[in-house]
Short mmCIF file of C-alpha atoms in Angstrom, two decimals:
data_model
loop_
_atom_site.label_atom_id
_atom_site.label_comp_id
_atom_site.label_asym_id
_atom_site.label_seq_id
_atom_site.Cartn_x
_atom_site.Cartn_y
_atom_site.Cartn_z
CA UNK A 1 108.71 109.66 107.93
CA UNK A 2 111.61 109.18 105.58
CA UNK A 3 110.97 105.40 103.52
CA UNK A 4 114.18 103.53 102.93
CA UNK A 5 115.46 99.90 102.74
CA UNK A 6 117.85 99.50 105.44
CA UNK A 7 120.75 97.33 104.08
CA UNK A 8 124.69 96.89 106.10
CA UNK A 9 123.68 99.00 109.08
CA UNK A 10 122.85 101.81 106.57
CA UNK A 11 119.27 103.39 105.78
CA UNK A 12 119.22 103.86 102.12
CA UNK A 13 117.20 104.73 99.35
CA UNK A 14 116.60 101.81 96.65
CA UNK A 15 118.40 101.55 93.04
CA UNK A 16 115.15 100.09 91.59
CA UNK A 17 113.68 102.98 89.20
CA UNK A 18 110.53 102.24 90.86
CA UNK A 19 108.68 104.14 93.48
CA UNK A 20 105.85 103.42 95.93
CA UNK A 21 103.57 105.10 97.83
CA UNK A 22 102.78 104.44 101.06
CA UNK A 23 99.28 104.94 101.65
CA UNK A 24 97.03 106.28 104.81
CA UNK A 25 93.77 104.10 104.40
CA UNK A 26 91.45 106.03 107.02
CA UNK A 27 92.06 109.28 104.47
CA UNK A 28 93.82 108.11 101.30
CA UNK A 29 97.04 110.60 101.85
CA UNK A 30 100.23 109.57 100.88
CA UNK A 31 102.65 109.31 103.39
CA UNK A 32 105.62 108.86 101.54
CA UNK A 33 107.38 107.68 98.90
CA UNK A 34 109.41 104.17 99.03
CA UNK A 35 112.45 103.53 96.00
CA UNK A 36 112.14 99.54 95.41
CA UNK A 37 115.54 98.01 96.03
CA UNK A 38 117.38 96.50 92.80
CA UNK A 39 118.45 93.05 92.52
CA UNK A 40 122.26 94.33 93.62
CA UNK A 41 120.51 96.26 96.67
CA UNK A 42 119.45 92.43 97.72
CA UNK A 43 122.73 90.72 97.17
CA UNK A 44 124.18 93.55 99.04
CA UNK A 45 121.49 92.94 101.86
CA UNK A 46 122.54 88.84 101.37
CA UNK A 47 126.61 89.25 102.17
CA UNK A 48 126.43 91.75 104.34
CA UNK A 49 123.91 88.97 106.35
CA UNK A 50 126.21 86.69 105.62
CA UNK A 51 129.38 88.91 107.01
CA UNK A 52 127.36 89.61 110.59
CA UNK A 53 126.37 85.77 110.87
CA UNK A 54 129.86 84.81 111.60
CA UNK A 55 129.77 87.00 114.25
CA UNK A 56 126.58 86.97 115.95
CA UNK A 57 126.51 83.01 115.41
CA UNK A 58 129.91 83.09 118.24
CA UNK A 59 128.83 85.20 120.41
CA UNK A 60 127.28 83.62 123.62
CA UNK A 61 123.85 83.19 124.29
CA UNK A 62 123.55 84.95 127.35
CA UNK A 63 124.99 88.42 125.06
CA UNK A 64 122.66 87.68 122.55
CA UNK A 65 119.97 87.60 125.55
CA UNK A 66 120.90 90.99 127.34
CA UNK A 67 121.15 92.34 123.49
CA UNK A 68 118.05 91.70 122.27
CA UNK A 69 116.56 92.72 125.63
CA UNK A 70 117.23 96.29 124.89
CA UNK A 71 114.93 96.33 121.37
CA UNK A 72 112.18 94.89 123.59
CA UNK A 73 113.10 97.70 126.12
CA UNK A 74 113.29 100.48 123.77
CA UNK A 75 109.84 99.67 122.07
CA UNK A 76 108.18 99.81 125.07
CA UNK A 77 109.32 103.17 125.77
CA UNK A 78 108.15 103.96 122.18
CA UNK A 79 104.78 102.63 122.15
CA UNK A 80 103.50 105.50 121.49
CA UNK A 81 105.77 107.02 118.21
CA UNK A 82 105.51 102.97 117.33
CA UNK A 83 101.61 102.51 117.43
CA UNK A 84 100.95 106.25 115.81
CA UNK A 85 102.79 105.02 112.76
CA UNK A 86 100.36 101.45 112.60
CA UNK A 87 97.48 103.31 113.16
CA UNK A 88 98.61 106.07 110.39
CA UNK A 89 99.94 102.70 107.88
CA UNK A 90 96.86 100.20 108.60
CA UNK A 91 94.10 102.38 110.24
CA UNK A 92 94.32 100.24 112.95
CA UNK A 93 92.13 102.25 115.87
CA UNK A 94 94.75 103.29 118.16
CA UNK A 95 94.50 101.26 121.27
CA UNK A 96 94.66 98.60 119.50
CA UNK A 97 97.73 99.64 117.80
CA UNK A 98 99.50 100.17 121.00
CA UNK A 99 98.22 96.82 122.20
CA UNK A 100 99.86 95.23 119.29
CA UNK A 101 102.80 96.97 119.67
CA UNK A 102 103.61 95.62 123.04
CA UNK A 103 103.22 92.20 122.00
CA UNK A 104 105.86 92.91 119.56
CA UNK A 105 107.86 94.02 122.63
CA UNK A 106 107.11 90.74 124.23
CA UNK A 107 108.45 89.04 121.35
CA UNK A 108 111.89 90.35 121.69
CA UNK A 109 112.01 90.07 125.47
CA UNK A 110 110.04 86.49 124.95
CA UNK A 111 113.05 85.62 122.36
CA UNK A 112 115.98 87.25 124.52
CA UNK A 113 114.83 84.96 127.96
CA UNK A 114 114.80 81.73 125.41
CA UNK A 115 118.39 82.24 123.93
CA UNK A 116 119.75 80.85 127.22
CA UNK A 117 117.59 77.76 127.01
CA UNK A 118 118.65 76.05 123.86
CA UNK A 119 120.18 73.00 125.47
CA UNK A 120 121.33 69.72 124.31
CA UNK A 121 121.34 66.69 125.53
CA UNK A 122 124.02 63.69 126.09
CA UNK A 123 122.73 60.27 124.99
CA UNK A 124 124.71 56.98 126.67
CA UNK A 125 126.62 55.14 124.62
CA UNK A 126 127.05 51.61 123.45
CA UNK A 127 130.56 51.23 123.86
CA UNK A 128 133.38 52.34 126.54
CA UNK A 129 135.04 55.89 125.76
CA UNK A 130 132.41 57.20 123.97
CA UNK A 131 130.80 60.23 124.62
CA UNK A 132 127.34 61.53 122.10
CA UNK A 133 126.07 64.82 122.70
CA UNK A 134 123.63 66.54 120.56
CA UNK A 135 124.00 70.42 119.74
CA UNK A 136 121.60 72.77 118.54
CA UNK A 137 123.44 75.48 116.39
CA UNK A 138 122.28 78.61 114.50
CA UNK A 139 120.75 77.67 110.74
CA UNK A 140 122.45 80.31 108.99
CA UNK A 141 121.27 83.42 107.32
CA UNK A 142 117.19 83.67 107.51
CA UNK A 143 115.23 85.53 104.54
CA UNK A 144 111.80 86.13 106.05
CA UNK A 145 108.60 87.72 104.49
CA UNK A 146 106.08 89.29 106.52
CA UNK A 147 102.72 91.03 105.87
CA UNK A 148 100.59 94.21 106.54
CA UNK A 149 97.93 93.27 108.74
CA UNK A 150 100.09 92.96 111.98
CA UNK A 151 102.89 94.91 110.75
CA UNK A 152 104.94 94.86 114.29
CA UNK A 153 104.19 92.22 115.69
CA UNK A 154 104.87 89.60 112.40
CA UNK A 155 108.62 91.41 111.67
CA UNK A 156 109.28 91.27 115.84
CA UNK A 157 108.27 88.06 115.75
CA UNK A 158 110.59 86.56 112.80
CA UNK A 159 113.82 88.83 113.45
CA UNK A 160 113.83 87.72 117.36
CA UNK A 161 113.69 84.17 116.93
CA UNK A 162 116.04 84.46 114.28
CA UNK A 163 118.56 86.57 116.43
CA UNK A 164 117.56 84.11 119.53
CA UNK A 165 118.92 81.07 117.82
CA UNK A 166 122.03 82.90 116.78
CA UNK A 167 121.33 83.89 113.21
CA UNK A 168 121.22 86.91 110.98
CA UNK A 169 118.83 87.87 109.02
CA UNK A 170 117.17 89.45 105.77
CA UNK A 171 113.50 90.60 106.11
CA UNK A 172 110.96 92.00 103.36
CA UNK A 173 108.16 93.38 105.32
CA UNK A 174 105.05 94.66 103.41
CA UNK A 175 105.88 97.96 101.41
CA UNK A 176 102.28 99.03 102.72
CA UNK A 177 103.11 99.32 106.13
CA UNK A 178 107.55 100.00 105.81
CA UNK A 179 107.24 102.33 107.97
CA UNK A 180 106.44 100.70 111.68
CA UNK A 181 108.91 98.07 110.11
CA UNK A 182 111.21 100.63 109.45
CA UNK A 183 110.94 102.29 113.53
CA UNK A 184 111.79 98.47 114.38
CA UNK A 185 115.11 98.97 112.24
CA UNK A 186 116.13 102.08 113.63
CA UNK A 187 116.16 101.02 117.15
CA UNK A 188 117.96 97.75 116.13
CA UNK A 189 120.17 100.52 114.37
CA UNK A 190 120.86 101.99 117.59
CA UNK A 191 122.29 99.29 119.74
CA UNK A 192 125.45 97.58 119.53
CA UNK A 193 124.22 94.21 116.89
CA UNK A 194 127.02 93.22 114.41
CA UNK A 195 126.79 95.40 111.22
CA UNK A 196 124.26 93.82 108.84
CA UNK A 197 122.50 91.57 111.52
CA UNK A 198 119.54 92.65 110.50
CA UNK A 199 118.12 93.60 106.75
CA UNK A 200 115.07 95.27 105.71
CA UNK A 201 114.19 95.17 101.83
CA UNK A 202 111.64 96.25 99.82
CA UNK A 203 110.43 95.89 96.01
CA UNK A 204 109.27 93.46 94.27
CA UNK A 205 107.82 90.66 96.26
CA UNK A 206 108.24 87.94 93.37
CA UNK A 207 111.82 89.30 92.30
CA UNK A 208 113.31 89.55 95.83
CA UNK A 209 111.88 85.88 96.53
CA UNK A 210 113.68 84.42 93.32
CA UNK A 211 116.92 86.08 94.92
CA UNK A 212 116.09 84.94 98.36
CA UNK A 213 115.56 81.26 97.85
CA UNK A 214 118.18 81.24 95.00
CA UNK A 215 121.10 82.40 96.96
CA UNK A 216 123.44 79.57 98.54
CA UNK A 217 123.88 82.06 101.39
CA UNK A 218 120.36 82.02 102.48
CA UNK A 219 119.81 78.99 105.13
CA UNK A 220 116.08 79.23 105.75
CA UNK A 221 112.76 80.69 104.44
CA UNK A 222 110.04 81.68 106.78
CA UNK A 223 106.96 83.40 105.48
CA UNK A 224 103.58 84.92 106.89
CA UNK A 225 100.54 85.84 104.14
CA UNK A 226 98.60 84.48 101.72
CA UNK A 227 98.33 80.20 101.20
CA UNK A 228 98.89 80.79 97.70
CA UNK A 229 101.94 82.64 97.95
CA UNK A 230 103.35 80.50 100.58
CA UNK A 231 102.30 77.82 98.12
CA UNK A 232 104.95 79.27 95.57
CA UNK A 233 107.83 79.83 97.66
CA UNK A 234 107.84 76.59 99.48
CA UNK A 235 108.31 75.32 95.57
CA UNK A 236 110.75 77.80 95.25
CA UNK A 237 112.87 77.27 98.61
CA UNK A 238 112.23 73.09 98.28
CA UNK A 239 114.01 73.50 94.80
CA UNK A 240 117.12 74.30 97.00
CA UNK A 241 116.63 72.43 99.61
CA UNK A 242 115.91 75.17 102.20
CA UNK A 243 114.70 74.87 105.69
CA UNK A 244 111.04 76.68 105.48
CA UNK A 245 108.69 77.69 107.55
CA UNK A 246 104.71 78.95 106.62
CA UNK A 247 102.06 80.83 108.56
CA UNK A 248 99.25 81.49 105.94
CA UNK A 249 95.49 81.54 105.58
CA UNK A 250 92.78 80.16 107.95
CA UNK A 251 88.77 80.66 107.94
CA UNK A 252 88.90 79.72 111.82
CA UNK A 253 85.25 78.38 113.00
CA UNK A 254 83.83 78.78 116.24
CA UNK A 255 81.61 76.13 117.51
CA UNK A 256 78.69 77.84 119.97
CA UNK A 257 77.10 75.48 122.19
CA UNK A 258 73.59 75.47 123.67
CA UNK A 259 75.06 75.83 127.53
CA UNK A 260 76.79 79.16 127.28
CA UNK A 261 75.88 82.41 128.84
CA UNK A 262 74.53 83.54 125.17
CA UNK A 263 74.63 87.84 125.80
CA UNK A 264 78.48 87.40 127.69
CA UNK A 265 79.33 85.49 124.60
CA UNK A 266 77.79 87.23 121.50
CA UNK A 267 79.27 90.36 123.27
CA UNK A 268 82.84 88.82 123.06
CA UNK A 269 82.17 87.39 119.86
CA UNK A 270 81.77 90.57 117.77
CA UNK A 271 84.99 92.06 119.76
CA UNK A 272 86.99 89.50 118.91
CA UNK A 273 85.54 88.76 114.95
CA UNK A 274 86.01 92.93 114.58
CA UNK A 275 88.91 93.41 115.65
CA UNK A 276 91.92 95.27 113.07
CA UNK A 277 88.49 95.28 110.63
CA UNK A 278 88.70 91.50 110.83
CA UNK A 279 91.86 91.33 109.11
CA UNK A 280 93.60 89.16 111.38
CA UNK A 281 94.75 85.57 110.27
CA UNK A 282 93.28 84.00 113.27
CA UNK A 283 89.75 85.87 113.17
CA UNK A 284 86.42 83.72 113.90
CA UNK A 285 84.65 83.70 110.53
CA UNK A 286 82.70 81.10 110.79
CA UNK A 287 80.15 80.57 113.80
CA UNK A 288 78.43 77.38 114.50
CA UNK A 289 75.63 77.82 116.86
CA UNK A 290 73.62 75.07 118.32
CA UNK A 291 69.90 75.39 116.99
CA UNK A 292 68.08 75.53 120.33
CA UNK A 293 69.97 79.01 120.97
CA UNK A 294 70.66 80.28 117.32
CA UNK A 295 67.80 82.70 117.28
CA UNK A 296 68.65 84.69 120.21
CA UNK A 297 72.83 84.39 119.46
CA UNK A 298 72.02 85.57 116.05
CA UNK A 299 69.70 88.84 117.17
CA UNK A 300 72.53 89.54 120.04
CA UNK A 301 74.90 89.43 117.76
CA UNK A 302 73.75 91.58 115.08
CA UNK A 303 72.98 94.13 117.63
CA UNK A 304 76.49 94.50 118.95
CA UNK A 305 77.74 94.54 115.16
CA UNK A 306 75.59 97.18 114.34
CA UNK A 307 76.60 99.12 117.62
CA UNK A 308 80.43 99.09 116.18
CA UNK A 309 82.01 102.71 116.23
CA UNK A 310 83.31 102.88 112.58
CA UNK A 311 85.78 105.80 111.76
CA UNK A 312 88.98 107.51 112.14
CA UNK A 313 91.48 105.16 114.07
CA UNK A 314 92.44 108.26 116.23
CA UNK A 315 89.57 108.87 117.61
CA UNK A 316 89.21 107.48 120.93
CA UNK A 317 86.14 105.70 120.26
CA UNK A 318 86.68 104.18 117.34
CA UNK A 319 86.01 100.19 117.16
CA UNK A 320 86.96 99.56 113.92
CA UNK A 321 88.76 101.55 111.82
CA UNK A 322 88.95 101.39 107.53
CA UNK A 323 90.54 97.97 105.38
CA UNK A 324 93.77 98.04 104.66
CA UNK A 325 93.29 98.90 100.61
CA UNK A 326 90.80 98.85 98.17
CA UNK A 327 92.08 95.32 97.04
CA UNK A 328 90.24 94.20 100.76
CA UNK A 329 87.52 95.90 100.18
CA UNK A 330 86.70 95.00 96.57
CA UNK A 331 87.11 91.60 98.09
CA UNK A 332 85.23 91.91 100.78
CA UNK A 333 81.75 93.69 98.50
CA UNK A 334 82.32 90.95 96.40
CA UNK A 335 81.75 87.78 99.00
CA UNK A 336 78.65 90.47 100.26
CA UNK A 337 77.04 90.60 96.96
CA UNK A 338 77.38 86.83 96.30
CA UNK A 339 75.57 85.58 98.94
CA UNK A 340 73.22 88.30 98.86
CA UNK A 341 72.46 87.10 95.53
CA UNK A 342 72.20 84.06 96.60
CA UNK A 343 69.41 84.25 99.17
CA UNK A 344 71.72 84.76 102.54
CA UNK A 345 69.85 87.28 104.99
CA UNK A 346 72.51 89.94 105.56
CA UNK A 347 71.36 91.44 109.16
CA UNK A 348 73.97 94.05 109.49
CA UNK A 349 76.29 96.06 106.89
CA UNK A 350 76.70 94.69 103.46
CA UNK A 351 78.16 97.93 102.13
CA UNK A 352 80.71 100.49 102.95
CA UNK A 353 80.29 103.51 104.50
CA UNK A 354 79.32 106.50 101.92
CA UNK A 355 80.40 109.41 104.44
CA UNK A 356 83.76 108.11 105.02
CA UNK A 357 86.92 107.31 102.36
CA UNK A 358 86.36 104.68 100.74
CA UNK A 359 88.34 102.10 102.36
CA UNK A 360 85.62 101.85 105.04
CA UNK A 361 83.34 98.89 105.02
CA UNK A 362 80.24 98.50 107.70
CA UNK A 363 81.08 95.01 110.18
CA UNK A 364 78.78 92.78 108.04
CA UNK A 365 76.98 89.44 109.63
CA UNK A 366 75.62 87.23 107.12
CA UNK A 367 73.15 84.42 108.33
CA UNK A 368 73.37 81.10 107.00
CA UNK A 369 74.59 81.90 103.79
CA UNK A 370 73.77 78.67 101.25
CA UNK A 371 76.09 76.40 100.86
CA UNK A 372 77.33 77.59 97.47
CA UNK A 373 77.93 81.02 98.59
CA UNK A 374 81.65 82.12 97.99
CA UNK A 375 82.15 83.16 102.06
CA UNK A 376 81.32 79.69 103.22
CA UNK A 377 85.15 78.50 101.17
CA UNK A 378 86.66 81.77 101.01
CA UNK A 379 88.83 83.60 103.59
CA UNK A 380 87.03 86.66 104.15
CA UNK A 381 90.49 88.50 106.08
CA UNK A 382 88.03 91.16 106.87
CA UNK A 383 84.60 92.65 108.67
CA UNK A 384 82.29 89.74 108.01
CA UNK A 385 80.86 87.01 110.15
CA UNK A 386 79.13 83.51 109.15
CA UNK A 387 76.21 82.83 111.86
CA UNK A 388 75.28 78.88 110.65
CA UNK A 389 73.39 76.23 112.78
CA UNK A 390 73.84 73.20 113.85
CA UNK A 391 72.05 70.56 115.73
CA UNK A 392 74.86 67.96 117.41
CA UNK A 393 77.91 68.26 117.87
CA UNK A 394 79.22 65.67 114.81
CA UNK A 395 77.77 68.30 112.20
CA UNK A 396 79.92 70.82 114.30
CA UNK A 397 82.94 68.93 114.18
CA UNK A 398 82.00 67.98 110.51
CA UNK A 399 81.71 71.52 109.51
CA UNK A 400 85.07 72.79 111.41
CA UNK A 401 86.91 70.03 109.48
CA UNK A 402 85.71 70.77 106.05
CA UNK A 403 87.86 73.07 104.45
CA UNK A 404 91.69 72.71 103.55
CA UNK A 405 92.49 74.94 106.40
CA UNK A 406 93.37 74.99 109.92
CA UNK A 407 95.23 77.22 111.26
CA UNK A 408 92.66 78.82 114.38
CA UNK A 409 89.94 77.10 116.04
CA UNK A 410 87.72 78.13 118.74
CA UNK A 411 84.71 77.07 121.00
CA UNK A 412 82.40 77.86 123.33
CA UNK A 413 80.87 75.50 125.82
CA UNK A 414 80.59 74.22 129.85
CA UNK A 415 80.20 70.72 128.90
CA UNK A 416 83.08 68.49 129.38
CA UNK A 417 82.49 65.41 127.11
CA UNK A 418 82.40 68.40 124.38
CA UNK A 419 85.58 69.78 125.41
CA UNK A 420 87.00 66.52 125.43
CA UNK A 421 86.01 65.73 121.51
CA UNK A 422 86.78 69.70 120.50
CA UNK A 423 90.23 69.38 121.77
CA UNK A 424 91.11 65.94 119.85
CA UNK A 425 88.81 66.01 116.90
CA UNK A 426 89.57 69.54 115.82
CA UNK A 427 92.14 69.45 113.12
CA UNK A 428 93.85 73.02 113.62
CA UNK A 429 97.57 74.31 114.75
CA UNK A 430 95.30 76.03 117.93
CA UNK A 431 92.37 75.58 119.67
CA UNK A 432 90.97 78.26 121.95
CA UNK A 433 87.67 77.13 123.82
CA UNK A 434 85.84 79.40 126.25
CA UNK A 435 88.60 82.16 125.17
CA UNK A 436 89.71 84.28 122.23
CA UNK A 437 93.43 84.63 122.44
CA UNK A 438 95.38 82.13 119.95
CA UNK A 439 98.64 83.20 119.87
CA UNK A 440 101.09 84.91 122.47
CA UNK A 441 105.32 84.65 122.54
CA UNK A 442 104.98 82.05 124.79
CA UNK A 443 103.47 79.92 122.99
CA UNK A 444 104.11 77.80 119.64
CA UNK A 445 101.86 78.74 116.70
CA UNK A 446 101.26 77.25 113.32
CA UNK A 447 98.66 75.99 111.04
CA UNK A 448 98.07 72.41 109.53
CA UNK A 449 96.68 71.48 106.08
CA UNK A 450 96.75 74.59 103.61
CA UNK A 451 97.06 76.97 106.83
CA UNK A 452 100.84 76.38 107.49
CA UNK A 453 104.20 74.20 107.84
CA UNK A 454 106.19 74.64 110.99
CA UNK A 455 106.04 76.89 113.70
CA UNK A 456 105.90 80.37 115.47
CA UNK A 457 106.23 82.08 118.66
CA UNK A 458 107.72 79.37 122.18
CA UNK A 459 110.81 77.59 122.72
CA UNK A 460 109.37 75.45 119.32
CA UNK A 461 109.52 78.82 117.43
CA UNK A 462 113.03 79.39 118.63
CA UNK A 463 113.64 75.94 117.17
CA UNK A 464 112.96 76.42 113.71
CA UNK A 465 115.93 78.21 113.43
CA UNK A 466 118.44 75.74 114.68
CA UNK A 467 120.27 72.91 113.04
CA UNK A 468 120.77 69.58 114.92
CA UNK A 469 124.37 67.86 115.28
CA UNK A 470 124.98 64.69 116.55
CA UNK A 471 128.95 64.17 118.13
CA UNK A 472 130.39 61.25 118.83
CA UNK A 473 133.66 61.61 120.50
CA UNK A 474 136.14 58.94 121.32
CA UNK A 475 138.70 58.96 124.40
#
């Protein structure tokens, strides 16, 4: 496909001197070439923004509704074209792609039924011929950042709330998957949105964040990747005062207790740690399975693992398809190798595949790695599981609680008591037990600690991107 940034209704090539290639992982072809935007491509990006708020931001919420109904419409009837260009951008197995490119769908058409719920309120007041209302109004012009590992659904997800609430918005996705971005753009292109409603930029990330956060057009700041970039530009944005929100890193544990169905759930388990080649925010990482049954979890598990169908995301068996980039899997050999080194029984994988390119890596489980080990601190973001023991449910808890994250949680168990002290003593943004799904529109997500500020996704999502104002009106 043709690479542009797509700035003022108008797909363009950059001004930067700089090129990029965009890069199929599964067989290390280039799939085009991407021109970085300049720093005048941005401030063009900016006012033009700035231009289409002033329009979008009065038109009703019931046009903004039926509006941004028809992007959710159209991507449906593109799954296909749309989940193609994931699978050819992130080697994403193909099902999986077209899974993830209906939630993206659902994001819009989540976002489109909320814009006609944003209410107020009226509060009474203290004195005769008085009447307080509260208003919820559009924050202004959004620049958003988004990554590669769920390259639809993270853009659909920021540019619908954002045109929900009423405001436009500015939008570097990842330059290593523009393209699915890009397919978003063109059908936004297509329908009748104000000129410049919604930006797409790419370059360079650092740059375009010193413009984003520095402009006095640019309301808000939300952000999905890496803790220590989100670190960064929530220095950046609090500088000038900016509304922000954060979705970053998480090493989500899953507590296993001694009363589940042990096959059903080791089956599940290595579905849901594999899945997008573990690169997934949310992904269980770290398993902690009660002693009595950590013997027979740990051999089921291992032999689903090894039972993975590695290879080309287009074929229709395919499990698992290749990392992202070498960067992953670099990253990835090097947690393997460390606690291999350090005594941790590695019972399936450990290396990447020789007879495929070389962004393959086998699904790796690593059995209670020592303490020390890099994986047991580190966010893997990729195809490797932590089995660890545990013999009551305080070390559990204890465990789950111990790093600076907490974005995911999940847990596994029939007993109710447990449930009870999961759900309150967990310290994480969500908590799945006795299911793997942590996120949908419907519902808010967001990370405490190190894992996030704010939130995504629900009527709270919607909310990030409003501005409160009190009236108090005399008769």
């Amino acid at each position: 496909m043709q690479y542009s940034q797509y700035i003022s209704g108008e797909f363009r090539q950059g001004s930067s001197e700089i090129n990029y290639e965009v890069i199929n992982p599964a067989t290390a072809e280039i799939l085009g070439t991407l021109q970085f935007t300049s720093a005048q491509d941005i401030a063009d990006a900016i006012q033009s923004a700035h231009q289409a708020f002033k329009v979008w931001r009065k038109t009703t919420a019931y046009d903004r509704s039926v509006k941004i109904r028809q992007i959710a419409k159209l991507m449906y009837e593109r799954t296909d074209d749309l989940a193609q260009q994931i699978s050819l951008e992130l080697g994403k197995p193909l099902v999986e792609a077209k899974k993830e490119v209906q939630t993206a769908a659902e994001m819009f058409e989540w976002a489109s039924e909320e814009a006609r719920r944003i209410y107020g309120k009226t509060i009474a007041p203290r004195t005769a011929n008085i009447k307080q209302t509260v208003v919820y109004e559009p924050v202004g012009v959004v620049a958003a950042f988004s990554g590669w590992n769920a390259p639809a659904i993270t853009p659909a997800r920021k540019i619908s709330a954002a045109l929900a609430a009423g405001c436009s918005i500015v939008i570097k996705p990842s330059e290593e998957t523009a393209g699915i971005a890009l397919k978003i753009a063109q059908i936004i292109d297509e329908l009748d949105f104000p000129q410049g409603l919604v930006n797409m930029v790419f370059g360079n990330p650092e740059e375009i964040s010193n413009i984003l956060c520095e402009s006095p057009e640019i309301s808000m700041i939300t952000f999905t990747g890496a803790t220590s970039i989100g670190q960064s530009l929530a220095a950046k944005a609090s500088k000038h005062l900016k509304k922000l929100t954060l979705e970053l890193g998480g090493h989500a544990p899953v507590i296993i207790c001694e009363d589940v169905d042990v096959e059903k759930v080791a089956k599940a388990a290595v579905a849901a740690k594999f899945r997008n080649a573990g690169q997934v925010c949310t992904s269980p990482t770290r398993f902690l399975i009660q002693q009595s049954i950590f013997n027979k979890f740990s051999e089921k598990f291992t032999n689903y693992a090894r039972q993975i169908k590695v290879g080309s995301p287009f074929d229709g068996s395919t499990q698992m398809g290749p990392l992202k980039n070498l960067r992953r899997l670099h990253a990835i050999d090097s947690l393997v190798q460390n606690a291999r080194a350090l005594g941790a029984e590695i019972t399936a994988g450990g290396s990447k595949f020789e007879n495929l390119s070389e962004c393959y890596y086998a699904p790796t489980v690593i059995v209670q790695p020592p303490f020390e080990a890099q994986v047991n601190h580190i966010e893997p973001f990729g195809p490797i599981a932590i089995l660890k023991s545990f013999n009551d449910l305080d070390d559990a808890l204890e465990e789950a609680n111990r790093l600076p994250f907490g974005l995911a949680s999940y847990a596994f168990t029939n007993n109710f008591s447990y449930i009870e002290r999961i759900s309150n003593e967990i310290e994480s943004g969500v908590i799945s037990i006795n299911d793997w799904q942590a996120s949908l529109p419907e519902t808010p997500f967001g990370g405490v600690k190190d894992s996030g500020l704010g939130t995504e996704g629900g009527a709270e999502g919607i909310h990030e991107f409003l501005k409160i104002k009190t009236l108090r009106i005399a008769s």
